[in-house]
Amino acid sequence: MDALIGFWEWLGENFLLAQILIKIVAIVAPLMLCVAYFTYAERKIIGYMQVRIGPNRVGPKGWLQPIADAVKLMFKEIVIPSKANKALFLIAPMLTLGPALAAWAVFPFQEGMVLADINAGLLYILAMTSVGVYGVIIAGWASNSKYAFLGGLRSAAQIVSYEIAMGFALVGVLVAAGSLNLGEIVRAQQGEGGLFNWFWLPLLPLFVIYFVSGVAETNRAPFDVAEGESEIVAGFHVDYSGMPFAVFFLGEYANMILVSALTALLFMGGWLSPLPASWVEGVPLLGDGMHWMFAKTALFGFFFLWLRATFPRYRYDQIMRLGWKVFIPITIVWILVVGLAVVYQLPWWFD
Amino acid sequence: MAYQPDRSQYPQPRPDGSLDIDLRSGKYLKLWQGPQHPGITGNMSLELTVCGDEVVAGRTHVGYLHRGFEKLMERRTFIQCFPIVCRICVPEPDFNEYCYAAAVEELAGIEVPERAQWIRTLILEMGRVNSYLMYLGGQAGAFGQAVIGQWTTYARDLMLDRFEELTGARIYHMFILPGGVRDDLPEGFGRRMEQTLREIEEILEEVREVMFDNAVLKRRAIGLGHIDPALLDAYGVTGPTARAAGVAKDVRRDHPYLVYPRLAFEPVVAQASDVHARADVRRRDLLLSIDLIRQILAGMPGSGAVMTALPNVLHWKIPRGETYIRGECSRGEYGYYLVSDGSGYPRRVNVRGPSYTHAVALLERLIVNVNIADVAALMVSLHTYPPEIER
């Protein structure tokens, strides 16, 4: 790990542009691998929850299944419906995947390990995740299909509504941490109490709302009305095939990982160890580090799959009701509570 | 609390009762659901006119699965019809075999041995368990809860193992013949059946917790698709759909056949008449079937003939006459109308399937002013099997 950080700093001192390019590759390539194996994990985990085995034919225990899927999708013909708007039809998947990857630019994986350490990091992430909705709307429109159109409309309304609850939850974090910089937010959660110092405890309602809104934002079950199978078949990507479909798929899973990672970062202390620093002094792996970030992200990723395997789908108007009439009022009230706690320097977290 | 959309833009009824729908106005969208739509339980199609997210008018279209079985049977000898009748309804084929066999027996004047009657009842109840398990999975799947379908498919597989052991086949058994059943129970069947029933009961308990007590599913299913009990007779609604509306219609009790008079049971009834009540009635009916299977295995005579000797079936002529046989299948009242003109072929076979009355006329009424998302759930809640609608 130290050698890695050393290489990182050495690059920055000598080749700035090359360093940025290498950093981008160093973030995107493992991310794509994570996305591929997240789909494998999804099929395996949901398989076991549904008393079946899941993929187990390609490679040992099905380990090569994601690779086989990717190869299959790459070689498939890209069918463009004859009445579709060709340019928009092909731009839409890129508009979904692009922001999902771009958001990682400000993401600190570890102390000092971030591509762009900007001060408005949280704002940038909020902006990037919002841009993703254009891909969905444009796909729904460009396909010139009724089902895709309905899916696109539903998705647009849903994402815009949950963006607000999500934004308010982030305002709570920002008030508590006193900074928009993601690294600063993690450092604000440092303390002698270990995991009790993290923001999930004082911001518990915001934590829950942020994660649930994240599920809604990524169009995942139980909020997957945009692609509800028994209702509108596949929603906005019903007419997509081959690589454009794969790009949508990658975007969706990259977004899921992003939401999981952000939840871990903002509420669960990011790369911080859950044990108090004085206990783990010098013990390998128990101290702060990127592996904690990864473990926490994996935990929230598992929640995504768990929700999908357990819940039926909400009806569209019920989702809207939950977002506007339940989540937004709760977040507003809790921002006030957090504000008061910060002003009066509530011990443990804000003193 | 409940969501009420703005319905002021919806089409107005004309004096003759039809709706004033002008598709060129841009207010409405015509949406075809089916026949390949994943929310439709088989090959039929719904022509929906939607305004916003709600259905304002719906028409059901059948004709994608017409195989002409009834006509086909008129050119086949009585015994040749058996491989055909069981294919009328895929998930519950035994009802067709029983109804057809009973009709032939009545016209030909054949007595069925007592033990064969017990075995027939056993098979019908086993088929009912299969059919309900498939339904529960489908109902949860229509709400987007895939896990229940996988669990109940596993449970159904356990029952299919018992079918395989008893009849040699898993789906189309062709076990019930005129004069009795093909074979006696295998050695130790009751013990293995008891084990299967226990496993199914365990799975059902989990299904109850995960599906019926689920807050999201309750929120969606309760109050959805209410059928007024006064409409039941007008639309010919029978079976669990009627029982969920508080009307205790059950052919097994009202017009007993086979050995049902000797079994102790009461029809399962619920009052709410919505999707949740219908699913719950079927779940409890499934438990009742499990109880009936136990009663049958306990009360069955120890031994005896299972088949009456038939004349040479290749030259079998059945006296002139007509009859109607009814029975309670998992979807409602099932009936066979059989006419014989004294030749070796049936003159006319007419199948009265509950899916037809439920899914064609009643569904058109239910899907009006319903969110698009609920159309599939409503269709499944009537327990429709398109192969049975069209024969």
PDB file of C-alpha atoms in Angstrom, chain B residues 33 40 68 101 105 124 128 168 206 209 217 239 244 258 260 309 335 355 364:
ATOM      1  CA  GLN B  33     -50.221  -5.743 -23.756  1.00  0.00           C
ATOM      2  CA  ILE B  40     -49.604 -11.688 -19.335  1.00  0.00           C
ATOM      3  CA  GLY B  68     -59.419 -26.756 -32.004  1.00  0.00           C
ATOM      4  CA  ALA B 101     -63.930 -39.903 -17.908  1.00  0.00           C
ATOM      5  CA  GLU B 105     -68.778 -43.475 -17.639  1.00  0.00           C
ATOM      6  CA  LEU B 124     -57.458 -33.965  -8.136  1.00  0.00           C
ATOM      7  CA  ARG B 128     -55.036 -28.354  -7.057  1.00  0.00           C
ATOM      8  CA  GLY B 168     -45.047 -41.993 -14.414  1.00  0.00           C
ATOM      9  CA  GLU B 206     -42.423 -18.526   4.560  1.00  0.00           C
ATOM     10  CA  GLU B 209     -44.506 -14.047   5.885  1.00  0.00           C
ATOM     11  CA  LEU B 217     -47.488  -5.836  -1.403  1.00  0.00           C
ATOM     12  CA  GLY B 239     -64.373 -20.704  -7.375  1.00  0.00           C
ATOM     13  CA  ALA B 244     -63.017 -14.116  -1.841  1.00  0.00           C
ATOM     14  CA  LEU B 258     -66.278 -38.733  -5.969  1.00  0.00           C
ATOM     15  CA  TYR B 260     -65.969 -35.541  -1.181  1.00  0.00           C
ATOM     16  CA  ALA B 309     -62.852 -54.098 -17.203  1.00  0.00           C
ATOM     17  CA  GLY B 335     -67.684 -28.527 -16.681  1.00  0.00           C
ATOM     18  CA  SER B 355     -60.886 -18.808 -17.257  1.00  0.00           C
ATOM     19  CA  GLU B 364     -62.434  -5.826 -19.197  1.00  0.00           C
TER      20      GLU B 364
END
